[in-house]
């Protein structure tokens, strides 16, 4: 099928699970009640995607407070009790982050429950997202390794361990989220791709990397205003990604100033093209979505295009996010009818 659909990863959490419209939203309950709420929200996220015509579903990241910290919670050597304020994404915004205080190792499986629940409740392809090594080290304070690269590869080892377990759980696509690739471009070719490859080493399922311009929060939209009339970050990093064994690349296309002709640098890769703008509350029409797919097809073979969202929708209003899901499914269907 042409233009299968997926989402970047996250969906807004229901009001009964976490504080709405907030990044790093606090949970509304604890203990077994919270565990049940997470399971229920995961099932709901899968159902909403299926109803919208999403072909490769995710668990919506419903059990994670944040896409990075949700992984870190199961890592030994990290101190969550004494968070410190740190600049994120080259000081784009400040956040309270945990500290690495000892050698890193997994305490246990990280996402086994979410993967099990999602796999049980859908027969569609299942994608699972993990934070990439470079993005993790940009979202945690180092008080142990004293070397960014050494710490990134330590995380890559743990990511690889969990990714292999997720594959065994029946996950079809493992996607590593690396928004930091659009910030520290020179480091991507120096060591970032190598660390990513270590995280994906030995996987036989489909592998992907997601590189966007961030959630639709003010810090990110303000940053975009400083990038000029053309966003050419992808030009610096696509050649290195093209030479990697990572099979798919998820990027931002809808209402983006990133020139689409840069996609030609990803020869041979499947492109998850962002056709839904997560930085706007305006709901796309099916026509809007189909137009972006058509534009992308000028530089990527039609058979290599997956339609997705520009980034995660965790901070969005639920009603808007759900309407955008419907537009995603309807737009891809329209594109198939026109271009198939």
PDB file of N, CA, C and O in Angstrom, residues 32-58:
ATOM      1  N   UNK A  32      -0.922   1.375  42.065  1.00  0.00           N
ATOM      2  CA  UNK A  32      -1.661   0.504  41.166  1.00  0.00           C
ATOM      3  C   UNK A  32      -2.727   1.264  40.381  1.00  0.00           C
ATOM      4  O   UNK A  32      -3.025   0.943  39.229  1.00  0.00           O
ATOM      5  N   UNK A  33      -3.292   2.307  40.996  1.00  0.00           N
ATOM      6  CA  UNK A  33      -4.281   3.124  40.282  1.00  0.00           C
ATOM      7  C   UNK A  33      -3.631   3.786  39.066  1.00  0.00           C
ATOM      8  O   UNK A  33      -4.227   3.835  37.981  1.00  0.00           O
ATOM      9  N   UNK A  34      -2.412   4.290  39.226  1.00  0.00           N
ATOM     10  CA  UNK A  34      -1.697   4.906  38.106  1.00  0.00           C
ATOM     11  C   UNK A  34      -1.375   3.858  37.043  1.00  0.00           C
ATOM     12  O   UNK A  34      -1.513   4.129  35.841  1.00  0.00           O
ATOM     13  N   UNK A  35      -0.955   2.678  37.466  1.00  0.00           N
ATOM     14  CA  UNK A  35      -0.649   1.607  36.505  1.00  0.00           C
ATOM     15  C   UNK A  35      -1.869   1.256  35.666  1.00  0.00           C
ATOM     16  O   UNK A  35      -1.773   1.074  34.448  1.00  0.00           O
ATOM     17  N   UNK A  36      -3.048   1.184  36.310  1.00  0.00           N
ATOM     18  CA  UNK A  36      -4.289   0.896  35.572  1.00  0.00           C
ATOM     19  C   UNK A  36      -4.623   2.027  34.624  1.00  0.00           C
ATOM     20  O   UNK A  36      -5.050   1.804  33.481  1.00  0.00           O
ATOM     21  N   UNK A  37      -4.444   3.254  35.086  1.00  0.00           N
ATOM     22  CA  UNK A  37      -4.744   4.413  34.248  1.00  0.00           C
ATOM     23  C   UNK A  37      -3.849   4.441  33.011  1.00  0.00           C
ATOM     24  O   UNK A  37      -4.291   4.765  31.907  1.00  0.00           O
ATOM     25  N   UNK A  38      -2.580   4.094  33.189  1.00  0.00           N
ATOM     26  CA  UNK A  38      -1.653   4.040  32.055  1.00  0.00           C
ATOM     27  C   UNK A  38      -2.077   2.970  31.054  1.00  0.00           C
ATOM     28  O   UNK A  38      -2.027   3.188  29.831  1.00  0.00           O
ATOM     29  N   UNK A  39      -2.482   1.807  31.561  1.00  0.00           N
ATOM     30  CA  UNK A  39      -2.928   0.734  30.666  1.00  0.00           C
ATOM     31  C   UNK A  39      -4.160   1.168  29.882  1.00  0.00           C
ATOM     32  O   UNK A  39      -4.251   0.954  28.669  1.00  0.00           O
ATOM     33  N   UNK A  40      -5.131   1.771  30.582  1.00  0.00           N
ATOM     34  CA  UNK A  40      -6.354   2.214  29.923  1.00  0.00           C
ATOM     35  C   UNK A  40      -6.045   3.270  28.855  1.00  0.00           C
ATOM     36  O   UNK A  40      -6.616   3.241  27.755  1.00  0.00           O
ATOM     37  N   UNK A  41      -5.159   4.200  29.181  1.00  0.00           N
ATOM     38  CA  UNK A  41      -4.813   5.259  28.232  1.00  0.00           C
ATOM     39  C   UNK A  41      -4.093   4.695  27.011  1.00  0.00           C
ATOM     40  O   UNK A  41      -4.274   5.183  25.893  1.00  0.00           O
ATOM     41  N   UNK A  42      -3.298   3.667  27.220  1.00  0.00           N
ATOM     42  CA  UNK A  42      -2.590   3.029  26.110  1.00  0.00           C
ATOM     43  C   UNK A  42      -3.567   2.371  25.152  1.00  0.00           C
ATOM     44  O   UNK A  42      -3.465   2.514  23.925  1.00  0.00           O
ATOM     45  N   UNK A  43      -4.545   1.654  25.701  1.00  0.00           N
ATOM     46  CA  UNK A  43      -5.567   1.022  24.859  1.00  0.00           C
ATOM     47  C   UNK A  43      -6.345   2.083  24.089  1.00  0.00           C
ATOM     48  O   UNK A  43      -6.622   1.933  22.887  1.00  0.00           O
ATOM     49  N   UNK A  44      -6.696   3.180  24.761  1.00  0.00           N
ATOM     50  CA  UNK A  44      -7.428   4.268  24.115  1.00  0.00           C
ATOM     51  C   UNK A  44      -6.607   4.886  22.980  1.00  0.00           C
ATOM     52  O   UNK A  44      -7.132   5.162  21.895  1.00  0.00           O
ATOM     53  N   UNK A  45      -5.319   5.086  23.206  1.00  0.00           N
ATOM     54  CA  UNK A  45      -4.452   5.678  22.178  1.00  0.00           C
ATOM     55  C   UNK A  45      -4.400   4.797  20.935  1.00  0.00           C
ATOM     56  O   UNK A  45      -4.467   5.291  19.800  1.00  0.00           O
ATOM     57  N   UNK A  46      -4.297   3.496  21.145  1.00  0.00           N
ATOM     58  CA  UNK A  46      -4.281   2.560  20.012  1.00  0.00           C
ATOM     59  C   UNK A  46      -5.610   2.620  19.257  1.00  0.00           C
ATOM     60  O   UNK A  46      -5.641   2.681  18.020  1.00  0.00           O
ATOM     61  N   UNK A  47      -6.719   2.628  19.986  1.00  0.00           N
ATOM     62  CA  UNK A  47      -8.048   2.662  19.361  1.00  0.00           C
ATOM     63  C   UNK A  47      -8.259   3.949  18.553  1.00  0.00           C
ATOM     64  O   UNK A  47      -8.797   3.908  17.442  1.00  0.00           O
ATOM     65  N   UNK A  48      -7.825   5.075  19.095  1.00  0.00           N
ATOM     66  CA  UNK A  48      -7.978   6.343  18.387  1.00  0.00           C
ATOM     67  C   UNK A  48      -7.214   6.335  17.069  1.00  0.00           C
ATOM     68  O   UNK A  48      -7.702   6.828  16.050  1.00  0.00           O
ATOM     69  N   UNK A  49      -6.021   5.770  17.084  1.00  0.00           N
ATOM     70  CA  UNK A  49      -5.238   5.691  15.852  1.00  0.00           C
ATOM     71  C   UNK A  49      -5.897   4.766  14.837  1.00  0.00           C
ATOM     72  O   UNK A  49      -5.978   5.086  13.649  1.00  0.00           O
ATOM     73  N   UNK A  50      -6.354   3.621  15.302  1.00  0.00           N
ATOM     74  CA  UNK A  50      -7.024   2.688  14.383  1.00  0.00           C
ATOM     75  C   UNK A  50      -8.249   3.335  13.749  1.00  0.00           C
ATOM     76  O   UNK A  50      -8.472   3.219  12.541  1.00  0.00           O
ATOM     77  N   UNK A  51      -9.053   4.018  14.556  1.00  0.00           N
ATOM     78  CA  UNK A  51     -10.269   4.659  14.046  1.00  0.00           C
ATOM     79  C   UNK A  51      -9.949   5.736  13.016  1.00  0.00           C
ATOM     80  O   UNK A  51     -10.752   6.000  12.111  1.00  0.00           O
ATOM     81  N   UNK A  52      -8.775   6.361  13.151  1.00  0.00           N
ATOM     82  CA  UNK A  52      -8.386   7.427  12.233  1.00  0.00           C
ATOM     83  C   UNK A  52      -7.734   6.892  10.962  1.00  0.00           C
ATOM     84  O   UNK A  52      -7.442   7.658  10.046  1.00  0.00           O
ATOM     85  N   UNK A  53      -7.506   5.588  10.913  1.00  0.00           N
ATOM     86  CA  UNK A  53      -6.875   5.016   9.738  1.00  0.00           C
ATOM     87  C   UNK A  53      -5.363   5.027   9.779  1.00  0.00           C
ATOM     88  O   UNK A  53      -4.705   4.985   8.736  1.00  0.00           O
ATOM     89  N   UNK A  54      -4.798   5.083  10.976  1.00  0.00           N
ATOM     90  CA  UNK A  54      -3.339   5.019  11.116  1.00  0.00           C
ATOM     91  C   UNK A  54      -2.915   3.560  10.963  1.00  0.00           C
ATOM     92  O   UNK A  54      -3.435   2.675  11.643  1.00  0.00           O
ATOM     93  N   UNK A  55      -1.965   3.322  10.091  1.00  0.00           N
ATOM     94  CA  UNK A  55      -1.589   1.950   9.738  1.00  0.00           C
ATOM     95  C   UNK A  55      -0.518   1.361  10.645  1.00  0.00           C
ATOM     96  O   UNK A  55      -0.516   0.158  10.911  1.00  0.00           O
ATOM     97  N   UNK A  56       0.410   2.191  11.090  1.00  0.00           N
ATOM     98  CA  UNK A  56       1.496   1.740  11.977  1.00  0.00           C
ATOM     99  C   UNK A  56       1.315   2.501  13.285  1.00  0.00           C
ATOM    100  O   UNK A  56       1.674   3.675  13.400  1.00  0.00           O
ATOM    101  N   UNK A  57       0.719   1.860  14.263  1.00  0.00           N
ATOM    102  CA  UNK A  57       0.317   2.561  15.482  1.00  0.00           C
ATOM    103  C   UNK A  57       1.429   2.549  16.516  1.00  0.00           C
ATOM    104  O   UNK A  57       2.363   1.741  16.450  1.00  0.00           O
ATOM    105  N   UNK A  58       1.330   3.455  17.480  1.00  0.00           N
ATOM    106  CA  UNK A  58       2.216   3.473  18.643  1.00  0.00           C
ATOM    107  C   UNK A  58       1.360   3.360  19.901  1.00  0.00           C
ATOM    108  O   UNK A  58       0.133   3.412  19.824  1.00  0.00           O
TER     109      UNK A  58
END
